Coordinates of C-alpha atoms in Angstrom, one line a residue:
X1 CA 32.9 31.4 -167.1
X2 CA 33.5 27.5 -167.3
X3 CA 30.7 26.7 -164.9
X4 CA 28.1 29.0 -167.0
X5 CA 29.5 27.1 -170.2
X6 CA 28.9 23.9 -168.1
X7 CA 25.5 24.7 -167.6
X8 CA 24.7 25.4 -171.2
X9 CA 25.6 21.7 -172.5
X10 CA 22.4 19.3 -172.6
X11 CA 22.5 17.3 -169.8
X12 CA 22.7 14.0 -170.4
X13 CA 21.7 10.8 -168.0
X14 CA 24.2 8.3 -167.6
X15 CA 23.4 5.4 -169.7
X16 CA 21.5 2.0 -168.3
X17 CA 23.8 -0.5 -166.8
X18 CA 24.6 -3.6 -167.8
X19 CA 22.5 -5.1 -165.0
X20 CA 19.5 -3.3 -165.9
X21 CA 19.9 -4.4 -169.5
X22 CA 19.8 -8.3 -168.3
X23 CA 16.8 -7.4 -166.3
X24 CA 14.5 -6.4 -169.4
X25 CA 15.9 -9.4 -171.4
X26 CA 14.5 -11.4 -168.8
X27 CA 11.3 -9.9 -168.8
X28 CA 10.3 -9.8 -172.8
X29 CA 10.7 -11.8 -175.6
X30 CA 9.4 -9.8 -178.8
X31 CA 9.5 -6.2 -179.5
X32 CA 6.9 -4.4 -177.6
X33 CA 4.8 -2.8 -180.5
X34 CA 1.4 -4.4 -180.4
X35 CA 0.6 -6.6 -183.6
X36 CA 4.6 -7.0 -184.4
X37 CA 5.9 -10.1 -183.7
X38 CA 9.5 -9.6 -183.8
X39 CA 11.5 -11.5 -181.0
X40 CA 14.4 -9.7 -179.4
X41 CA 16.7 -12.3 -180.7
X42 CA 16.3 -14.4 -184.3
X43 CA 18.1 -17.6 -185.3
X44 CA 20.6 -17.5 -188.6
X45 CA 19.3 -19.7 -190.9
X46 CA 22.4 -20.8 -192.3
X47 CA 24.7 -21.5 -188.8
X48 CA 21.9 -21.6 -186.2
X49 CA 23.4 -18.8 -184.2
X50 CA 21.3 -16.7 -182.3
X51 CA 21.7 -13.0 -183.6
X52 CA 20.6 -9.7 -181.6
X53 CA 17.4 -8.0 -183.2
X54 CA 16.4 -5.6 -181.3
X55 CA 17.5 -3.0 -179.1
X56 CA 16.7 -0.7 -176.0
X57 CA 14.7 2.3 -176.2
X58 CA 13.9 5.6 -173.6
X59 CA 10.3 6.2 -172.8
X60 CA 11.7 9.4 -171.6
X61 CA 15.1 10.7 -173.4
X62 CA 18.3 10.1 -172.1
X63 CA 19.5 13.7 -173.4
X64 CA 17.9 17.2 -172.9
X65 CA 15.9 18.3 -175.7
X66 CA 15.5 14.8 -176.6
X67 CA 12.2 12.6 -176.9
X68 CA 9.7 12.9 -174.4
X69 CA 12.3 14.3 -171.9
X70 CA 11.4 14.7 -168.6
X71 CA 13.2 17.7 -166.9
X72 CA 11.8 16.2 -163.8
X73 CA 13.3 12.9 -163.7
X74 CA 16.5 11.9 -161.8
X75 CA 19.4 10.0 -163.4
X76 CA 18.1 7.1 -161.1
X77 CA 14.6 6.9 -162.7
X78 CA 16.1 7.8 -166.3
X79 CA 18.2 5.0 -166.2
X80 CA 16.2 2.4 -164.7
X81 CA 14.1 -0.6 -166.0
X82 CA 10.5 1.2 -165.8
X83 CA 12.0 4.5 -168.2
X84 CA 13.2 1.4 -170.8
X85 CA 11.5 -1.1 -173.4
X86 CA 12.9 -3.3 -175.6
X87 CA 11.9 -2.9 -179.2
X88 CA 12.9 -4.6 -182.8
X89 CA 15.3 -2.7 -184.8
X90 CA 12.8 -0.8 -186.8
X91 CA 10.4 0.7 -184.0
X92 CA 13.0 1.3 -181.4
X93 CA 14.0 3.9 -184.3
X94 CA 10.8 4.7 -185.1
X95 CA 9.7 5.9 -181.8
X96 CA 12.0 8.3 -181.3
X97 CA 11.9 9.6 -185.2
X98 CA 8.4 10.4 -184.6
X99 CA 8.0 11.1 -181.0
X100 CA 4.5 12.9 -181.9
X101 CA 3.1 9.9 -182.6
X102 CA 4.2 8.0 -179.7
X103 CA 3.5 10.0 -176.0
X104 CA 5.2 8.5 -173.1
X105 CA 1.6 7.5 -171.9
X106 CA 1.2 5.0 -175.1
X107 CA 5.2 3.7 -174.9
X108 CA 4.1 2.6 -170.7
X109 CA 0.8 0.7 -172.4
X110 CA 3.2 -1.1 -174.4
X111 CA 5.4 -2.1 -172.1
X112 CA 3.0 -3.5 -169.5
X113 CA 1.6 -5.6 -172.0
X114 CA 5.4 -6.7 -172.8
X115 CA 5.7 -7.6 -169.3
X116 CA 1.9 -9.6 -169.2
X117 CA 3.1 -11.2 -172.7
X118 CA 6.3 -12.9 -170.7
X119 CA 4.3 -14.0 -167.9
X120 CA 1.8 -15.6 -170.3
X121 CA 3.8 -17.2 -172.4
X122 CA 6.7 -17.9 -170.2
X123 CA 9.2 -17.0 -172.8
X124 CA 12.4 -14.0 -172.4
X125 CA 15.7 -14.2 -173.1
X126 CA 18.1 -14.2 -170.4
X127 CA 21.6 -13.2 -171.5
X128 CA 24.8 -13.4 -170.2
X129 CA 27.0 -10.4 -169.6
X130 CA 29.2 -10.3 -172.9
X131 CA 25.1 -10.0 -174.3
X132 CA 24.5 -7.4 -172.3
X133 CA 27.5 -5.2 -173.3
X134 CA 26.1 -5.6 -176.7
X135 CA 23.1 -4.4 -176.1
X136 CA 23.9 -1.5 -174.3
X137 CA 26.7 -0.7 -177.1
X138 CA 23.8 -1.1 -179.7
X139 CA 21.0 1.1 -178.0
X140 CA 23.2 3.6 -176.1
X141 CA 26.3 4.3 -177.8
X142 CA 25.6 7.3 -180.4
X143 CA 27.8 6.3 -182.8
X144 CA 25.8 2.9 -183.4
X145 CA 22.4 4.4 -182.8
X146 CA 23.2 6.4 -185.9
X147 CA 24.1 4.2 -188.0
X148 CA 21.6 2.1 -187.1
X149 CA 19.1 4.7 -187.6
X150 CA 20.7 6.4 -190.8
X151 CA 20.4 2.7 -192.3
X152 CA 16.9 2.2 -191.7
X153 CA 15.8 5.6 -193.5
X154 CA 18.1 4.8 -196.5
X155 CA 16.0 1.0 -196.3
X156 CA 12.4 3.1 -196.4
X157 CA 14.2 5.2 -199.1
X158 CA 15.3 2.6 -201.3
X159 CA 11.8 0.4 -200.7
X160 CA 10.2 3.9 -201.4
X161 CA 11.9 4.9 -204.6
X162 CA 11.2 1.2 -206.4
X163 CA 8.3 2.1 -205.7
X164 CA 7.7 5.5 -207.7
X165 CA 9.9 3.3 -210.2
X166 CA 7.6 0.8 -210.5
X167 CA 4.3 3.3 -210.8
X168 CA 6.3 5.4 -213.1
X169 CA 7.1 2.3 -215.5
X170 CA 2.9 1.4 -215.4
X171 CA 2.4 5.1 -216.1
X172 CA 4.6 5.5 -219.2
X173 CA 3.1 1.8 -219.8
X174 CA -0.1 3.0 -220.3
X175 CA 0.9 6.1 -223.1
X176 CA 2.3 3.4 -225.1
X177 CA -0.7 1.5 -225.0
X178 CA -2.5 3.9 -225.9
X179 CA -0.6 4.7 -229.1
X180 CA -0.8 0.7 -230.2
X181 CA -4.4 0.8 -229.0
X182 CA -5.1 3.7 -231.7
X183 CA -2.8 1.8 -234.3
X184 CA -4.8 -1.4 -234.1
X185 CA -7.8 0.6 -234.6
X186 CA -6.5 2.1 -237.4
X187 CA -6.1 -1.2 -238.7
X188 CA -9.0 -2.5 -237.8
X189 CA -11.0 0.3 -239.8
X190 CA -9.0 -0.3 -243.0
X191 CA -9.7 -4.1 -242.9
X192 CA -13.8 -3.4 -242.3
X193 CA -13.5 -0.7 -245.2
X194 CA -11.4 -2.5 -248.1
X195 CA -12.4 -6.1 -246.8
X196 CA -10.5 -8.5 -248.5
X197 CA -10.7 -12.7 -248.3
X198 CA -8.6 -15.9 -249.0
X199 CA -9.3 -18.6 -251.3
X200 CA -11.4 -20.3 -248.7
X201 CA -13.6 -17.1 -248.1
X202 CA -11.3 -15.9 -245.0
X203 CA -11.3 -12.6 -244.2
X204 CA -7.8 -11.3 -244.0
X205 CA -6.1 -7.9 -242.3
X206 CA -5.7 -5.0 -244.8
X207 CA -3.0 -2.7 -243.3
X208 CA -3.6 1.1 -243.1
X209 CA -1.2 3.3 -245.6
X210 CA 2.5 4.1 -244.8
X211 CA 1.2 8.0 -244.6
X212 CA -1.3 6.6 -241.6
X213 CA 1.5 4.2 -239.6
X214 CA 4.4 6.2 -239.8
X215 CA 3.3 9.1 -237.2
X216 CA 1.8 6.2 -235.3
X217 CA 5.0 4.8 -235.1
X218 CA 7.6 7.7 -234.4
X219 CA 5.0 8.2 -231.4
X220 CA 5.3 4.6 -229.9
X221 CA 9.0 5.2 -230.3
X222 CA 9.2 8.7 -229.1
X223 CA 6.9 7.3 -225.9
X224 CA 8.7 4.4 -225.0
X225 CA 12.2 7.0 -225.1
X226 CA 10.6 9.1 -222.7
X227 CA 10.0 6.4 -220.7
X228 CA 13.2 4.8 -220.8
X229 CA 14.9 8.4 -220.1
X230 CA 12.6 8.6 -217.4
X231 CA 13.4 5.7 -215.1
X232 CA 16.7 6.6 -216.3
X233 CA 16.7 9.5 -213.8
X234 CA 15.5 7.5 -210.9
X235 CA 18.3 5.1 -210.9
X236 CA 20.8 8.3 -209.5
X237 CA 18.7 8.5 -206.1
X238 CA 18.1 4.9 -205.9
X239 CA 21.5 4.0 -205.9
X240 CA 22.3 6.8 -203.9
X241 CA 20.7 5.0 -201.3
X242 CA 21.5 1.9 -201.7
X243 CA 25.4 3.1 -201.2
X244 CA 24.1 3.9 -197.8
X245 CA 22.3 0.8 -196.9
X246 CA 25.6 -1.2 -197.4
X247 CA 27.7 2.0 -195.5
X248 CA 25.5 1.0 -192.5
X249 CA 25.6 -2.7 -192.7
X250 CA 28.0 -4.2 -195.4
X251 CA 26.4 -8.0 -195.2
X252 CA 23.8 -6.7 -197.4
X253 CA 25.5 -5.8 -200.4
X254 CA 24.1 -8.9 -202.6
X255 CA 20.2 -7.7 -201.9
X256 CA 21.5 -4.0 -203.1
X257 CA 23.0 -5.2 -206.2
X258 CA 19.7 -6.9 -206.8
X259 CA 18.1 -4.2 -206.2
X260 CA 20.6 -2.3 -208.5
X261 CA 20.6 -4.7 -211.5
X262 CA 16.2 -4.8 -211.0
X263 CA 15.8 -1.4 -211.2
X264 CA 18.1 -1.2 -214.4
X265 CA 16.5 -4.0 -216.1
X266 CA 13.2 -2.2 -215.8
X267 CA 14.6 0.9 -217.2
X268 CA 15.5 -1.0 -219.9
X269 CA 12.1 -3.0 -220.5
X270 CA 10.3 0.3 -219.9
X271 CA 12.0 1.5 -223.4
X272 CA 10.9 -2.1 -225.2
X273 CA 7.3 -2.9 -227.0
X274 CA 8.6 -6.2 -228.6
X275 CA 6.8 -6.2 -231.4
X276 CA 4.0 -3.6 -232.4
X277 CA 1.5 -3.1 -232.8
X278 CA 1.2 -6.6 -231.4
X279 CA 0.1 -7.1 -227.8
X280 CA 2.6 -6.1 -225.0
X281 CA 4.4 -9.1 -223.8
X282 CA 5.3 -9.9 -220.1
X283 CA 9.1 -8.5 -220.0
X284 CA 7.5 -5.6 -218.5
X285 CA 5.7 -7.0 -215.8
X286 CA 8.1 -9.4 -215.1
X287 CA 10.6 -7.2 -214.1
X288 CA 7.9 -4.5 -212.4
X289 CA 7.4 -7.9 -210.3
X290 CA 11.5 -8.4 -209.8
X291 CA 12.1 -4.7 -208.2
X292 CA 9.2 -5.3 -206.1
X293 CA 10.6 -9.1 -204.9
X294 CA 14.6 -6.9 -204.6
X295 CA 13.2 -4.4 -202.4
X296 CA 10.8 -6.4 -200.1
X297 CA 14.1 -9.0 -199.9
X298 CA 16.2 -6.0 -198.7
X299 CA 14.3 -4.6 -196.4
X300 CA 13.7 -8.3 -194.5
X301 CA 17.7 -8.8 -194.8
X302 CA 17.5 -5.5 -192.7
X303 CA 15.2 -6.2 -190.2
X304 CA 17.0 -9.3 -189.9
X305 CA 13.9 -11.7 -191.3
X306 CA 14.4 -14.6 -193.6
X307 CA 15.2 -13.1 -197.4
X308 CA 15.3 -14.9 -200.2
X309 CA 19.2 -15.2 -201.4
X310 CA 19.7 -12.6 -204.1
X311 CA 20.4 -14.0 -208.4
X312 CA 24.2 -14.7 -209.1
X313 CA 25.6 -11.2 -210.2
X314 CA 26.8 -12.3 -213.4
X315 CA 30.5 -10.3 -213.4
X316 CA 32.7 -12.1 -215.5
X317 CA 31.9 -12.9 -219.0
X318 CA 29.4 -16.2 -219.6
X319 CA 30.9 -19.0 -221.6
X320 CA 29.9 -17.9 -225.3
X321 CA 30.7 -14.1 -225.1
X322 CA 32.9 -13.5 -228.0
X323 CA 35.1 -10.5 -227.8
X324 CA 33.2 -8.1 -229.6
X325 CA 30.4 -9.0 -226.8
X326 CA 32.7 -8.3 -224.2
X327 CA 34.2 -4.8 -225.5
X328 CA 30.7 -4.3 -226.1
X329 CA 30.0 -4.7 -221.9
X330 CA 33.2 -3.4 -221.0
X331 CA 32.2 0.0 -222.2
X332 CA 28.2 0.0 -221.3
X333 CA 30.1 -0.6 -218.0
X334 CA 32.6 2.2 -218.6
X335 CA 29.5 5.0 -219.4
X336 CA 27.5 3.7 -216.2
X337 CA 31.1 4.9 -213.9
X338 CA 30.8 8.1 -215.8
X339 CA 26.9 8.5 -215.6
X340 CA 27.4 10.4 -211.9
X341 CA 29.3 13.6 -213.7
X342 CA 26.3 14.2 -215.5
X343 CA 23.6 13.8 -212.6
X344 CA 25.4 16.7 -210.7
X345 CA 27.9 19.4 -211.2
X346 CA 30.4 19.3 -208.0
X347 CA 32.5 15.9 -208.8
X348 CA 36.2 16.7 -209.0
X349 CA 37.9 15.9 -212.8
X350 CA 38.8 12.4 -213.0
X351 CA 41.7 12.4 -215.4
X352 CA 41.9 8.6 -215.7
X353 CA 38.1 7.9 -216.4
X354 CA 38.4 11.1 -219.2
X355 CA 41.6 9.1 -220.6
X356 CA 39.4 5.9 -220.6
X357 CA 36.3 7.4 -221.9
X358 CA 38.4 9.3 -224.7
X359 CA 40.4 6.1 -225.5
X360 CA 37.0 3.8 -225.9
X361 CA 35.4 6.6 -228.1
X362 CA 37.5 5.5 -230.9
X363 CA 35.5 1.9 -230.7
X364 CA 32.0 3.7 -231.2
X365 CA 32.8 6.7 -233.5
X366 CA 31.9 3.8 -236.7
X367 CA 28.5 3.4 -235.1
X368 CA 25.5 4.6 -236.5
X369 CA 23.2 7.2 -235.0
X370 CA 20.1 4.6 -234.4
X371 CA 18.2 5.2 -231.5
X372 CA 19.0 1.9 -230.0
X373 CA 22.5 2.9 -230.0
X374 CA 22.4 6.5 -229.2
X375 CA 23.0 5.7 -225.3
X376 CA 26.6 3.8 -226.1
X377 CA 27.3 6.0 -229.3
X378 CA 30.1 8.4 -229.7
X379 CA 27.8 11.0 -229.0
X380 CA 27.0 10.1 -225.5
X381 CA 31.0 9.1 -225.1
X382 CA 32.3 12.5 -226.2
X383 CA 29.1 14.1 -223.5
X384 CA 30.2 12.1 -220.4
X385 CA 33.8 12.8 -220.9
X386 CA 33.0 16.3 -220.9
X387 CA 31.2 15.9 -217.9
X388 CA 33.9 14.2 -216.3
X389 CA 36.0 17.0 -217.3
X390 CA 33.5 19.9 -215.7
X391 CA 35.7 20.8 -213.1
X392 CA 39.4 20.6 -214.4
X393 CA 40.9 23.8 -213.7
X394 CA 41.6 26.1 -216.5
X395 CA 45.3 25.1 -217.1
X396 CA 44.1 20.8 -217.2
X397 CA 40.9 22.0 -219.3
X398 CA 42.9 23.8 -222.0
X399 CA 45.0 20.9 -222.2
X400 CA 41.7 18.9 -222.8
X401 CA 40.7 21.5 -225.5
X402 CA 44.5 21.5 -227.8
X403 CA 44.7 17.8 -227.4
X404 CA 40.7 17.1 -228.5
X405 CA 41.8 18.5 -231.8
X406 CA 44.6 15.5 -231.9
X407 CA 42.6 12.9 -231.6
X408 CA 42.0 10.6 -234.8
X409 CA 39.5 10.1 -236.5
X410 CA 38.4 13.8 -236.7
X411 CA 34.8 12.8 -235.7
X412 CA 36.1 11.9 -232.2
X413 CA 38.0 15.3 -231.7
X414 CA 35.2 16.8 -233.2
X415 CA 32.4 15.6 -230.6
X416 CA 34.6 15.9 -227.7
X417 CA 35.2 19.9 -228.7
X418 CA 31.7 19.9 -228.9
X419 CA 30.9 18.8 -225.3
X420 CA 33.4 20.4 -224.0
X421 CA 32.5 24.0 -225.3
X422 CA 29.0 22.9 -224.0
X423 CA 30.2 22.0 -220.3
X424 CA 32.3 25.2 -220.3
X425 CA 29.5 27.4 -220.9
X426 CA 27.2 25.8 -218.4
X427 CA 29.7 26.5 -215.9
X428 CA 30.2 29.9 -217.0
X429 CA 33.6 29.6 -218.3
X430 CA 33.0 31.6 -221.3
X431 CA 36.9 32.2 -222.3
X432 CA 37.4 27.8 -222.4
X433 CA 34.2 27.9 -224.2
X434 CA 35.3 29.9 -226.7
X435 CA 39.0 27.9 -227.0
X436 CA 37.0 25.2 -227.4
X437 CA 34.6 26.4 -230.1
X438 CA 37.9 27.9 -232.3
X439 CA 39.6 24.8 -231.5
X440 CA 36.8 22.5 -233.5
X441 CA 36.7 25.8 -236.1
X442 CA 40.6 24.6 -237.0
X443 CA 40.5 21.4 -237.1
X444 CA 37.0 21.2 -239.0
X445 CA 38.7 23.6 -241.6
X446 CA 42.5 22.3 -242.0
X447 CA 40.7 18.6 -242.4
X448 CA 41.8 17.0 -245.6
X449 CA 39.0 15.4 -247.3
X450 CA 41.1 14.5 -251.0
X451 CA 42.1 11.5 -248.1
X452 CA 40.4 8.4 -248.4
X453 CA 40.8 7.3 -245.0
X454 CA 38.9 10.8 -243.8
X455 CA 35.6 9.8 -245.6
X456 CA 36.3 5.9 -244.5
X457 CA 37.4 6.6 -241.0
X458 CA 34.5 8.7 -240.6
X459 CA 31.7 7.3 -242.6
X460 CA 29.0 7.6 -239.6
X461 CA 29.6 10.8 -239.0
X462 CA 30.2 13.0 -242.3
X463 CA 26.9 14.7 -242.3
X464 CA 27.7 16.2 -238.7
X465 CA 31.1 16.5 -239.3
X466 CA 30.4 18.9 -242.8
X467 CA 27.8 20.2 -241.3
X468 CA 29.3 22.1 -238.5
X469 CA 32.2 22.7 -240.9
X470 CA 29.8 24.5 -243.4
X471 CA 28.9 26.4 -240.0
X472 CA 32.0 27.5 -239.6
X473 CA 32.4 28.6 -243.0
X474 CA 29.2 28.5 -245.2
X475 CA 27.3 25.8 -247.6
X476 CA 29.4 26.8 -250.6
X477 CA 33.0 26.4 -249.2
X478 CA 32.2 22.2 -248.3
X479 CA 30.6 22.6 -251.4
X480 CA 33.8 23.4 -253.0
X481 CA 36.1 21.3 -250.5
X482 CA 34.1 18.4 -251.8
X483 CA 33.5 18.8 -255.3
X484 CA 37.5 19.2 -255.1
X485 CA 38.0 16.1 -253.8
X486 CA 35.6 13.9 -255.8
X487 CA 37.5 15.3 -258.8
X488 CA 41.0 14.9 -257.5
X489 CA 39.9 11.4 -256.6
X490 CA 36.8 10.3 -258.6
X491 CA 37.0 6.8 -256.5
X492 CA 35.1 9.3 -253.3
X493 CA 31.9 8.3 -254.2
X494 CA 30.7 5.4 -252.7
X495 CA 32.4 6.8 -249.3
X496 CA 30.3 9.9 -250.5
X497 CA 27.1 8.5 -250.7
X498 CA 27.5 5.9 -247.5
X499 CA 28.4 9.2 -246.0
X500 CA 25.0 10.7 -246.6
X501 CA 23.0 8.1 -245.8
X502 CA 21.0 7.7 -243.4
X503 CA 19.7 5.4 -241.0
X504 CA 16.4 4.3 -239.6
X505 CA 15.3 1.0 -237.5
X506 CA 11.7 0.1 -237.9
X507 CA 9.6 -1.6 -235.2
X508 CA 8.3 -3.7 -238.3
X509 CA 7.4 -3.2 -242.3
X510 CA 4.7 -1.0 -242.0
X511 CA 2.4 -3.9 -243.4
X512 CA 2.4 -6.1 -240.3
X513 CA 4.8 -8.4 -241.3
X514 CA 8.5 -9.2 -239.6
X515 CA 10.7 -6.3 -238.8
X516 CA 13.1 -6.3 -241.3
X517 CA 15.8 -4.5 -238.5
X518 CA 17.9 -1.3 -239.4
X519 CA 18.3 0.5 -243.2
X520 CA 20.5 2.6 -244.6
X521 CA 19.0 5.3 -247.5
X522 CA 19.2 8.6 -249.0
X523 CA 16.2 10.5 -248.4
X524 CA 17.7 13.9 -248.6
X525 CA 20.6 16.1 -249.9
X526 CA 22.3 18.2 -248.0
X527 CA 22.8 21.6 -248.8
X528 CA 26.4 21.3 -249.2
X529 CA 26.4 18.1 -251.5
X530 CA 27.8 18.7 -255.0
X531 CA 24.4 17.6 -257.1
X532 CA 25.7 18.4 -260.7
X533 CA 28.6 16.8 -260.2
X534 CA 27.3 13.7 -258.3
X535 CA 24.7 13.0 -261.0
X536 CA 28.0 13.3 -263.9
X537 CA 30.3 10.9 -261.6
X538 CA 27.1 8.1 -261.2
X539 CA 25.8 7.8 -264.6
X540 CA 29.9 7.1 -265.5
X541 CA 30.8 5.2 -262.8
X542 CA 27.3 3.0 -262.5
X543 CA 25.2 3.7 -265.3
X544 CA 23.1 0.8 -265.1
X545 CA 21.4 2.8 -261.8
X546 CA 18.1 4.2 -262.4
X547 CA 16.1 7.2 -260.4
X548 CA 14.0 5.6 -257.5
X549 CA 12.8 6.2 -254.4
X550 CA 13.4 4.4 -251.1
X551 CA 11.2 2.0 -252.5
X552 CA 11.7 1.1 -255.4
X553 CA 15.2 1.6 -255.2
X554 CA 15.0 -2.1 -252.5
X555 CA 15.6 -4.4 -255.8
X556 CA 19.0 -2.9 -256.0
X557 CA 20.8 -5.6 -253.8
X558 CA 24.0 -3.5 -253.4
X559 CA 24.0 -0.5 -251.4
X560 CA 25.7 1.3 -253.7
X561 CA 23.0 1.4 -256.3
X562 CA 20.1 1.6 -254.1
X563 CA 22.3 4.9 -253.0
X564 CA 22.9 6.0 -256.8
X565 CA 19.4 5.5 -257.6
X566 CA 18.0 7.9 -254.5
X567 CA 20.6 10.6 -255.6
X568 CA 19.4 10.4 -258.8
X569 CA 15.7 10.4 -258.2
X570 CA 16.1 13.3 -255.2
X571 CA 18.3 15.0 -257.9
X572 CA 15.2 15.3 -260.4
X573 CA 13.5 17.2 -257.8
X574 CA 11.2 14.2 -256.2
X575 CA 10.6 14.4 -252.6
X576 CA 10.1 11.1 -250.0
X577 CA 6.6 10.2 -250.7
X578 CA 6.4 9.9 -246.2

């Protein structure tokens, strides 16, 4: 039985002797593959030290079932110099990974040419005992060979993923450019159809109407969001391969960081168009070039060639970084740490990371719902926290649901429970989903809206919270709740108006001018809004406010007057012009 088991195992010939390795390197100078000019040893540019840049490959495999295995070959023939060929690390892996492209006859031609080149150049690499032992270990130790091949595959994957990101950014940019071209065509057409001249007789550009411009502005915004989202999805696989490269070759860590930083900057640049409908700038092309440079430098470093030094990675605050900027940076870094849980469903629950996300949620719950803030705001923070908790056991998950209801401001608990319910549903944990749903109903219906702090602390999320409350009851219940609060505390009116104001982030002012930045205005009254009572209170508290639409109300410098005039306009049955 033991003999039968022994015979059933694949045959593995002994590894070549160090003396044979010395013979091989004494008769070769460069990689044997024609056209490859990499020497078998390379010089470290900083220290002047000669480093091994190659390994020895078998023409006929050493192990039964391996590339080009020859069952008729004896052990002595298999480990002899005639069956071995020195190659650079990449091509040593390549001939075994794709043996169908490298038959025995071809490799023997390479070997013969390598020997002839040594004679012609009169150059080789005589190695000592220690160097021969190193070459033997690198070439024939299964662990070393496996690490080298895995690393080579990961480097190739990094270059491939980088190329895909660059091409994806270029493709997405063409879509955005088409929108900008259409926008400029509309501007040119408006200028031709309604000629206007200045005092010197020079023709002025005429801008299209807001009704024409707004759809194009929105189309561009959506195109840029889709571009950034598409690139963001590709970062995960790229970073995974970078980790593999670092595991195989830790010295390449700085170059891996360079590639990752360049990829993230490309994602950021892909979602920007500096001043539409003006021409595109060089931010995105420069970002694509930087990622290409970084990936190529990593590949050069892996091969042992001369690679440019990566730029200094900033991990500490810049000298001029304010406290707010530092907190913002740390928050973004925390969200990046949590994003792997949103990409896969098998990662274990990380209690510390969840707690940090909940804690930082309090710092962002005041941020308005602006497109530029969606990736760092409360909604994203709560969603990532729920993703981190996905695989918590039932008891722990229930405890998170209970504790979420205690978080204040109310918006933190509301958003956490929303995503805990969604996450439980996605994981087919129906009972936990219902628990989160019930807990959200409980805290929303129990909230004291007569307390002024409820309005001020949750101002940026009032529409969400009262909308959810109406979903758990009805619009009439919420309207009555707000009316009661206003009647008992008329000073809540400013907080109510600010709470129903929506924010926009126009790319320009619609007239070809400079961007105006984020703006808030009231363009609709929620179904739960106590219109009659609010109008009466506005007339009493702000008698100088007159009904006006979004544009006309701009004459009021004070936000509260603007909001009041917009509410009066909408209450009279008017609708926004756009």
